[in-house]
Coordinates of C-alpha atoms in Angstrom, one line a residue:
X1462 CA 94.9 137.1 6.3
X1463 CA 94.4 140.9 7.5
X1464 CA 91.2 142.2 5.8
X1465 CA 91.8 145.2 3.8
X1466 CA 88.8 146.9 3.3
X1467 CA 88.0 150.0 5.5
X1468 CA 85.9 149.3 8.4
X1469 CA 85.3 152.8 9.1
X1470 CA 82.7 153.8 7.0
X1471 CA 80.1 150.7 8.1
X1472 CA 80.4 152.3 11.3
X1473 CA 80.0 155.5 10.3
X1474 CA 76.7 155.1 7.8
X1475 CA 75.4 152.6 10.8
X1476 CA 76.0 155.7 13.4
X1477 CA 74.5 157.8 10.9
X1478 CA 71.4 156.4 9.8
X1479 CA 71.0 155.9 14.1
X1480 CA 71.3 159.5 14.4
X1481 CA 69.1 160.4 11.7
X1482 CA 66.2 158.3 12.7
X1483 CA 67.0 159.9 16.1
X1484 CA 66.2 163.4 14.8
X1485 CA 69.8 164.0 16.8
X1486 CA 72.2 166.4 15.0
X1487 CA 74.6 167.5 18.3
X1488 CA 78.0 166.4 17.6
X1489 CA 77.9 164.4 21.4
X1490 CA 75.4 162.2 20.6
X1491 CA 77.2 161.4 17.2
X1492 CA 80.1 160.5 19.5
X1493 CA 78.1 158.5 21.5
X1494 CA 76.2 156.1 18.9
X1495 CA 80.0 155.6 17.2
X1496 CA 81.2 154.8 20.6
X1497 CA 78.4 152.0 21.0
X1498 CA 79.0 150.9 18.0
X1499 CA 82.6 150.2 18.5
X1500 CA 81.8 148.4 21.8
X1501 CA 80.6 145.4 20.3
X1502 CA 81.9 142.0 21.7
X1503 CA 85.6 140.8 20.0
X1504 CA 83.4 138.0 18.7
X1505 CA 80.7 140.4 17.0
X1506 CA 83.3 142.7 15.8
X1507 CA 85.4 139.8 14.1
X1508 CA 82.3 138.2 12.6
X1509 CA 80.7 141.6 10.9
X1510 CA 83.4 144.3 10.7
X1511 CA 87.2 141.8 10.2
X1512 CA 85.0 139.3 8.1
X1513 CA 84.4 139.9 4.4
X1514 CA 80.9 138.0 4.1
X1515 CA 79.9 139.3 7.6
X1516 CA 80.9 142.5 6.7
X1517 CA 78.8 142.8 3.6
X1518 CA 75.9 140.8 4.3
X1519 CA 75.3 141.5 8.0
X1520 CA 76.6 145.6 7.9
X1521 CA 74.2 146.0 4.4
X1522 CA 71.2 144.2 5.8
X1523 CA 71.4 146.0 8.9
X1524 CA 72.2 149.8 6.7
X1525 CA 68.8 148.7 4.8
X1526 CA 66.6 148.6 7.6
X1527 CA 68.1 152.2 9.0
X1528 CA 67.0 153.4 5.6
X1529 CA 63.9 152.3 5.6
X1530 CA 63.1 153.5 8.9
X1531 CA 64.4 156.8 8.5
X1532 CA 61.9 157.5 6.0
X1533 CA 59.0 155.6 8.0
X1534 CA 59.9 157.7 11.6
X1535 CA 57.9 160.3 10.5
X1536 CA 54.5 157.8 11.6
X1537 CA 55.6 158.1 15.3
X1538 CA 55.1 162.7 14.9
X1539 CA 52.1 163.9 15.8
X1540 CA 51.4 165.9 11.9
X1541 CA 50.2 163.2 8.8
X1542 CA 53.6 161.9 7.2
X1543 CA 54.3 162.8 3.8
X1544 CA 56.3 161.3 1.1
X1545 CA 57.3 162.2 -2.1
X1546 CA 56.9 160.1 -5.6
X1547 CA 60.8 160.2 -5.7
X1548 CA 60.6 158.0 -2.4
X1549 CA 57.5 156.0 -3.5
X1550 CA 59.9 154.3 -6.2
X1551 CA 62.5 154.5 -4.4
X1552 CA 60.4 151.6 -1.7
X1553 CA 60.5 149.2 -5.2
X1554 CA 64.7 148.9 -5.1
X1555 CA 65.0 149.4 -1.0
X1556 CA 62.1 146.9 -0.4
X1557 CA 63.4 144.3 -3.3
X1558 CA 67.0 145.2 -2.2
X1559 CA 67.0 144.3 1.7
X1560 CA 65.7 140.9 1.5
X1561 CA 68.4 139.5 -0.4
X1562 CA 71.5 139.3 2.8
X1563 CA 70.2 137.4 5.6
X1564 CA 67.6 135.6 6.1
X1565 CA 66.4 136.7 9.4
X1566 CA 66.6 140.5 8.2
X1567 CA 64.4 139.0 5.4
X1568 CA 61.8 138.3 7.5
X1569 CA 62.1 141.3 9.9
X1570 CA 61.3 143.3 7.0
X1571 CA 58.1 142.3 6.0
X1572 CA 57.4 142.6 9.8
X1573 CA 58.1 145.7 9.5
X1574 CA 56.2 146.8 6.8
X1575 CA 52.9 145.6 8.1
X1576 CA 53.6 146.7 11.5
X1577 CA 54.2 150.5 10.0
X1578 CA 50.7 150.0 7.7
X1579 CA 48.8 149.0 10.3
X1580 CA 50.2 151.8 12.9
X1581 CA 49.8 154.3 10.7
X1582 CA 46.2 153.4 9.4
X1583 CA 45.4 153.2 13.9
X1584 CA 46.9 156.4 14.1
X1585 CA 46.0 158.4 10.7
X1586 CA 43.2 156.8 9.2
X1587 CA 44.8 156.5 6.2
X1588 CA 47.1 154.1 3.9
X1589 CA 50.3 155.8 2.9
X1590 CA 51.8 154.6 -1.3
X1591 CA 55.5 154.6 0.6
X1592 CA 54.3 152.0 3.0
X1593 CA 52.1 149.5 0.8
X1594 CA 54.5 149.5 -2.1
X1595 CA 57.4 148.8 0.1
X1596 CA 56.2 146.2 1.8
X1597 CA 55.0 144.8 -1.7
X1598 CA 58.7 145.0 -2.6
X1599 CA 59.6 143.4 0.7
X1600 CA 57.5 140.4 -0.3
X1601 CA 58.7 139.9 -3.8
X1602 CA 61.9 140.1 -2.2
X1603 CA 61.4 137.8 0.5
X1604 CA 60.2 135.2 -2.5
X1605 CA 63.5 136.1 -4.5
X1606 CA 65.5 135.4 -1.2
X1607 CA 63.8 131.8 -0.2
X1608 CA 63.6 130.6 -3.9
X1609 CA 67.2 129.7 -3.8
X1610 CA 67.8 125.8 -4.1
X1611 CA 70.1 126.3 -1.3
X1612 CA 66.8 127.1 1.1
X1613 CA 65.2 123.7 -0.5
X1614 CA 68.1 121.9 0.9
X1615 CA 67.8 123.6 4.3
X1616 CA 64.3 122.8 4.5
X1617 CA 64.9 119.0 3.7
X1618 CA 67.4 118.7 5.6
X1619 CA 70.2 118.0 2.6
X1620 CA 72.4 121.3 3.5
X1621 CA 75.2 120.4 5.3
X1622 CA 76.1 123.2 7.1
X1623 CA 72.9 124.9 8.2
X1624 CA 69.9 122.5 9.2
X1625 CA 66.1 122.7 10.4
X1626 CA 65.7 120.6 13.9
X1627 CA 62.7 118.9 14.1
X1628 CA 63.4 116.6 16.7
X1629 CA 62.0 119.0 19.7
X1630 CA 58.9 120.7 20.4
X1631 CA 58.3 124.3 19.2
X1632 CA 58.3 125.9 22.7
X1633 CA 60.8 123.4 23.7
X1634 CA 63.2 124.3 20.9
X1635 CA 63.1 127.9 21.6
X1636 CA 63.8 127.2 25.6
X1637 CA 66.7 125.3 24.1
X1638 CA 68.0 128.0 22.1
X1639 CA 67.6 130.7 24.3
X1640 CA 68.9 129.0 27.3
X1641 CA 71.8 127.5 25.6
X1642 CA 73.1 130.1 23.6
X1643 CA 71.1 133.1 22.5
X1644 CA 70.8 135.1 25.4
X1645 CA 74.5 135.2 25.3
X1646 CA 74.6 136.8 21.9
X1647 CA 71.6 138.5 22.3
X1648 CA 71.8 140.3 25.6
X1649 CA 75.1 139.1 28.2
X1650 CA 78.0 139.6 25.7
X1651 CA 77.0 143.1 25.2
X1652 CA 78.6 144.3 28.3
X1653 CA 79.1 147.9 26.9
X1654 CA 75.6 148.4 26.0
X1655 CA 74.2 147.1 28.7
X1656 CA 75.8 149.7 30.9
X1657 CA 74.1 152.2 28.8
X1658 CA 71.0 151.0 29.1
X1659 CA 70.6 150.3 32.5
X1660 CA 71.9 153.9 33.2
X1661 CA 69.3 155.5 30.6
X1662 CA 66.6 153.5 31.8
X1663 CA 67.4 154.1 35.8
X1664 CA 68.1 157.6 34.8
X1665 CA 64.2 157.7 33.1
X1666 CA 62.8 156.2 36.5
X1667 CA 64.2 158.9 38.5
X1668 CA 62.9 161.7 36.5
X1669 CA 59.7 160.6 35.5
X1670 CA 58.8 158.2 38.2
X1671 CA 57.4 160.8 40.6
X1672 CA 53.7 161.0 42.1
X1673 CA 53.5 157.4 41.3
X1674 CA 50.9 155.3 43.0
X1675 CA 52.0 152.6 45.6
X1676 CA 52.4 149.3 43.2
X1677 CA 54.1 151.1 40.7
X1678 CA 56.8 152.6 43.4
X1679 CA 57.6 149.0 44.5
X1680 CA 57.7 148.1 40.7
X1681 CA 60.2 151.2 40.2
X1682 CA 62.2 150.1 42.9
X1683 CA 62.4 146.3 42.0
X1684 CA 63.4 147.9 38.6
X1685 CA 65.9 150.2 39.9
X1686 CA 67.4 147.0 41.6
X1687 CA 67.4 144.5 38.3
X1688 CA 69.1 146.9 35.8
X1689 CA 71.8 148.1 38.6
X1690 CA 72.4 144.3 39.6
X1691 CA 72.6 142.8 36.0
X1692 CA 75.0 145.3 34.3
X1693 CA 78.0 143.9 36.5
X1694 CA 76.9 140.2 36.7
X1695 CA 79.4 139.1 33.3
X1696 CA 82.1 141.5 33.8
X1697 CA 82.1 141.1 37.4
X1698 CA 80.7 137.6 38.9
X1699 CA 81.8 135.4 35.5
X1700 CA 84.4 137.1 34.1
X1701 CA 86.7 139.0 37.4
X1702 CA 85.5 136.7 40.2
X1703 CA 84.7 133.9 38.1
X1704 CA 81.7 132.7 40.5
X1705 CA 78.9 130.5 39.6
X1706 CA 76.0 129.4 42.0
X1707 CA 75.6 126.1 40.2
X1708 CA 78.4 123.7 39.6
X1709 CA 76.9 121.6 36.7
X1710 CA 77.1 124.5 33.6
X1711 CA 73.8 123.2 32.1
X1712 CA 71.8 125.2 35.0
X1713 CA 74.2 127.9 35.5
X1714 CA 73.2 128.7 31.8
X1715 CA 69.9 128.5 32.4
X1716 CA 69.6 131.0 35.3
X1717 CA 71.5 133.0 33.4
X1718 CA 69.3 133.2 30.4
X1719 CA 66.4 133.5 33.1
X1720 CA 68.0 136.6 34.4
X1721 CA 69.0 137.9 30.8
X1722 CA 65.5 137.7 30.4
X1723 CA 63.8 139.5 33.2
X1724 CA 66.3 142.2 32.4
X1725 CA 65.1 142.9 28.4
X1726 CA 61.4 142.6 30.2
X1727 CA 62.3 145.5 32.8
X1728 CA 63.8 147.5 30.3
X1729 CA 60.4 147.0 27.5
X1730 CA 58.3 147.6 30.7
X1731 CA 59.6 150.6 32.0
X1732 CA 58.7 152.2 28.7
X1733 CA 55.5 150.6 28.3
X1734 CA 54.5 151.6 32.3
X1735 CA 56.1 154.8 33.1
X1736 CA 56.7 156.5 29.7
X1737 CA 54.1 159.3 29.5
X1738 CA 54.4 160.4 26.0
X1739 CA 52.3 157.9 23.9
X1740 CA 54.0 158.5 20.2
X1741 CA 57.6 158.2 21.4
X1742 CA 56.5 155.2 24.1
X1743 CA 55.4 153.3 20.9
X1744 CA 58.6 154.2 18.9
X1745 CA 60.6 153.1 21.4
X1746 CA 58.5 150.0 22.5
X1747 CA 59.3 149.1 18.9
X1748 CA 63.0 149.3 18.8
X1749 CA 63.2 147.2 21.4
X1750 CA 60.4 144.7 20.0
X1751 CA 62.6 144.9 17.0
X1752 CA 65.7 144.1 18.5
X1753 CA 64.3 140.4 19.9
X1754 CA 61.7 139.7 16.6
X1755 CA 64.3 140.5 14.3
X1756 CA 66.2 137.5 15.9
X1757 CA 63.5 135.0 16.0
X1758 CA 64.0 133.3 13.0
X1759 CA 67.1 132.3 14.3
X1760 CA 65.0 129.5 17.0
X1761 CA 64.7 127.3 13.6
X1762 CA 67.3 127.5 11.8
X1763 CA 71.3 126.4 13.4
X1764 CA 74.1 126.8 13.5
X1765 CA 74.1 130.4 14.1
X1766 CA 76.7 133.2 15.7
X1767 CA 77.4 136.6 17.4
X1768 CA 77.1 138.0 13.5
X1769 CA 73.5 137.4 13.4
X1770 CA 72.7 140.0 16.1
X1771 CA 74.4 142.9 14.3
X1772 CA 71.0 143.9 13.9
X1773 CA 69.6 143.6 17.3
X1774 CA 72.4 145.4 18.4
X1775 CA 71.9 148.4 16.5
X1776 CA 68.3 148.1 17.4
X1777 CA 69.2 148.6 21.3
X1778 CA 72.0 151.8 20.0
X1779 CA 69.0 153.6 18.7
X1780 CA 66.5 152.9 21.4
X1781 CA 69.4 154.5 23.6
X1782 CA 70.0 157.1 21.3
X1783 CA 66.4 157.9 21.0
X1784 CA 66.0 157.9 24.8
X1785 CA 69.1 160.8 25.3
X1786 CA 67.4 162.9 22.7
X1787 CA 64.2 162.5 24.6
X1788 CA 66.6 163.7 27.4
X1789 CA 68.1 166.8 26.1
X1790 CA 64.5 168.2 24.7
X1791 CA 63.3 167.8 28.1
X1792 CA 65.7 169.4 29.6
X1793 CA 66.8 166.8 31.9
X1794 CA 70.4 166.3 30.4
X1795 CA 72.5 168.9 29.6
X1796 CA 74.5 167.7 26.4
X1797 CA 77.7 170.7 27.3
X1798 CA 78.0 168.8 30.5
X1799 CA 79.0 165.3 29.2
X1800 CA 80.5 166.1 25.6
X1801 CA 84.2 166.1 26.9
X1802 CA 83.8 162.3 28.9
X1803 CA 81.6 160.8 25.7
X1804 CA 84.0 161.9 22.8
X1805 CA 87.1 161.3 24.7
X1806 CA 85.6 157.8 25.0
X1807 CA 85.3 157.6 21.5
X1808 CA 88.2 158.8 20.3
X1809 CA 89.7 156.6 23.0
X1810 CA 88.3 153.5 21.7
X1811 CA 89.0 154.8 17.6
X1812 CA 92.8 154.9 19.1
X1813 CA 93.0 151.4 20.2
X1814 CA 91.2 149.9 17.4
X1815 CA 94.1 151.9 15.2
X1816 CA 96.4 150.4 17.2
X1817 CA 95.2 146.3 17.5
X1818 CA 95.0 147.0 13.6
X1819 CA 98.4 148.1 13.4
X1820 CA 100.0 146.2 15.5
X1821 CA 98.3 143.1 13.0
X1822 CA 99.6 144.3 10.1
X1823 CA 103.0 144.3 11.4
X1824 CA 102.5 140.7 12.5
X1825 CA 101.1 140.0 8.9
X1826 CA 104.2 141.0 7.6
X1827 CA 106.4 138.9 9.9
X1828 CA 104.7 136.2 9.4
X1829 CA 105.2 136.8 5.7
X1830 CA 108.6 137.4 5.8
X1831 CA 108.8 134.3 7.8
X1832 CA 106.6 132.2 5.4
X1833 CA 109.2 133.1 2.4
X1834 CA 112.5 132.9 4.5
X1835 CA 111.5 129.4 5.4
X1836 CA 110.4 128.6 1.5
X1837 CA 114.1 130.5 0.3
X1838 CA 115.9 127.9 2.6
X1839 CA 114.2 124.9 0.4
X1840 CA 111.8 123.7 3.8
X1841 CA 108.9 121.5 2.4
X1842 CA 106.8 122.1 5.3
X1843 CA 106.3 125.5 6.6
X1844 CA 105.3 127.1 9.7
X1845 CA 102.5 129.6 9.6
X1846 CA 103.3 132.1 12.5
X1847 CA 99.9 133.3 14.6
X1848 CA 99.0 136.9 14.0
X1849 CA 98.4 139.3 16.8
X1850 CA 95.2 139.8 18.6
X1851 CA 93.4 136.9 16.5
X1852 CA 90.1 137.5 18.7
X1853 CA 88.9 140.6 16.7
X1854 CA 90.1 138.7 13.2
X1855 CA 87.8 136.2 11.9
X1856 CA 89.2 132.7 10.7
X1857 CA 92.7 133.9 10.6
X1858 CA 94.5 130.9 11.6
X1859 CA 94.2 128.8 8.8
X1860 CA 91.9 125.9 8.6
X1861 CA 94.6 123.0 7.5
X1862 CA 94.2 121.1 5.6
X1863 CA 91.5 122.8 3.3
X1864 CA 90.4 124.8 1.2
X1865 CA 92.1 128.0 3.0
X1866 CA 95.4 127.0 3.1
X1867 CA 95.2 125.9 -0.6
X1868 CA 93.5 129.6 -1.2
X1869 CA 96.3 131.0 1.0
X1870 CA 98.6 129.8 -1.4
X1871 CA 97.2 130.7 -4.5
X1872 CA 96.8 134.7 -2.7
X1873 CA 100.2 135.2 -1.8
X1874 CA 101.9 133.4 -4.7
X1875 CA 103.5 130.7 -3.3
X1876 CA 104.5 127.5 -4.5
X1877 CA 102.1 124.3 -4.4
X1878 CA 104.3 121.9 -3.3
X1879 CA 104.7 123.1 -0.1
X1880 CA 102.9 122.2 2.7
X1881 CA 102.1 124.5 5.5
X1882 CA 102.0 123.5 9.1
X1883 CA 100.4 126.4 11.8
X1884 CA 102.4 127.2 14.6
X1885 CA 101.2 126.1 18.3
X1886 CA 99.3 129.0 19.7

């Protein structure tokens, strides 16, 4: 079934909040973070924006962080943040609020909360009402969230669906994980942002890795080398020339979480050792902190999918947004210079979403017109036609037999008797 909510507006109040927290107002970079956001993977995109649980659990969880962190990005300026009593209760509904979509988020957030306390109390010598009662909130929220029965069965191991291995070591477990699956989701299938981020970070080593002492030239240049390399290594060596240096997959993986890896680590360390400005170093340091704790949870509890790194993904957007607004107040980019290229990108990629969407729609119909033509001739068992670019829809060949195709039925009115049959791909 074609989803008929508006996508749109996730994107834009995701790209907003980004830009906010950014302190960026130029209609470029507004262009950029929507055309980041839009470059997801097919699978990410049909999971959280063509999905109706993704789309309102993993979009609202994720929208609820933004918030709170626009009203917190005031710790990483140099002056004593201030916030209103207005926004002191407003921490009781945000703070209750966000911990009841996803579980990981859930966790994140009470990260979050002590991680701004404790900052800010380094930094300011002072507790701040905003920060203590939200994280309060974030903690009766987290025991809201985990109180469910449906968390007992996880935990003893009745759930069906999602379960708790405790057949492995911790640290094994986690090598598992990551070198399996995660750094896919993670990091690799983000081929659009990792182009952006090698290029922001490569662009930062040039213009502030000057008068540098001998061992951190070499580690420039072995930097320089990593994020140019890894960029191209999906697109390129699996996907185009589909190359692999080992034949048994199991290793091939491996090396390629390895590498995965060591490219997050050069990006986190060329903020942490060539980033001059200490307030912004931390803020960014933390985005990109963010982006791998917020996914942690996810070691101990399976199965799990692209969906669940919406919020890692946004976390990486806004380090790069943050970065290009670094850019432009330095003076090092020239925002009049590459407004035409960015929001013809955009607009580009707005244009051929229109048009995948369209283009389903019309095959919805079809297939409905196909469904009832075959139901009008008196067939008992009737073929479900395939719709169009089923990638960026989630689940839209239905599941038969099961509860779907018997929901499919009951949707579009049609009679029980039948039985429906999918078409071969």
């Amino acid at each position: 079934m074609v989803p008929l909510f508006n996508h749109g507006s996730i994107w834009s109040c995701n790209s907003s909040n980004t830009l906010l927290i950014a302190k960026a107002t130029k209609l470029t970079i507004a262009f950029l973070s929507l055309f980041l956001m839009l470059g997801v993977s097919s699978d990410m995109f049909s999971s959280t924006f063509a999905w109706a649980a993704g789309f309102a659990n993993y979009n609202t969880a994720t929208i609820c962080i933004l918030v709170y962190l626009l009203i917190v990005k005031n710790i990483f300026y140099e002056k004593n943040p201030s916030y209103s009593v207005w926004l002191v209760i407003f921490a009781v509904p945000l703070g209750i609020g966000s911990q009841l979509f996803v579980e990981h988020a859930t966790i994140y957030n009470v990260f979050a909360g002590a991680f701004v306390i404790i900052y800010s109390f380094m930094k300011f010598r002072k507790f701040f009402y905003f920060h203590i009662v939200y994280l309060i909130s974030a903690l009766i929220g987290a025991v809201i969230m985990f109180s469910n029965g449906a968390y007992v069965k996880i935990f003893t191991g009745a759930d069906n669906y999602r379960t708790i291995d405790t057949d492995m070591g911790i640290f094994e477990k986690i090598y598992s994980i990551f070198s399996t699956s995660m750094y896919k989701f993670l990091i690799m299938n983000n081929i659009l942002l990792n182009f952006a981020l090698a290029i922001f970070c490569i662009f930062l080593l040039v213009k502030i890795g000057t008068n540098l002492p001998i061992w951190k030239v070499w580690v420039k240049n072995i930097f320089m080398v990593i994020l140019t390399i890894y960029p191209f290594y999906r697109p390129l060596i699996v996907d185009r020339m589909q190359l692999s240096i080992f034949t048994d997959v199991a290793k091939t993986s491996e090396l390629e979480a390895w590498i995965s890896l060591l490219f997050y680590l050069t990006i986190l360390f060329t903020i942490i050792l060539f980033f001059r400005k200490s307030s912004l170093k931390v803020e960014l340091s933390f985005y990109l902190i963010s982006a791998v704790f917020v996914a942690g949870p996810l070691f101990f509890v399976t199965p799990f999918g692209s969906r669940c790194f919406i919020i890692s993904y946004t976390f990486f957007v806004l380090f790069i947004i943050r970065l290009l607004v670094y850019f432009v107040d330095e003076g090092y980019v020239n925002l009049n210079a590459i407004s035409v290229p960015i929001i013809t990108l955009s607009l580009s990629l707005v244009v051929a979403y229109g048009i995948i969407f369209a283009q389903i729609k019309i095959s919805d119909n079809d297939r409905m017109d196909s469904i009832q033509k075959q139901i009008d001739e008196g067939k008992k068992v009737v073929t479900v036609k395939p719709l169009k670019h089923e990638k960026f829809l989630w689940n839209s060949r239905l599941m038969i037999p099961g509860f779907q195709a018997d929901n499919f039925k009951i949707f579009f009115n049609l009679p029980k008797d039948i039985e429906l049959k999918n078409a071969p791909k």
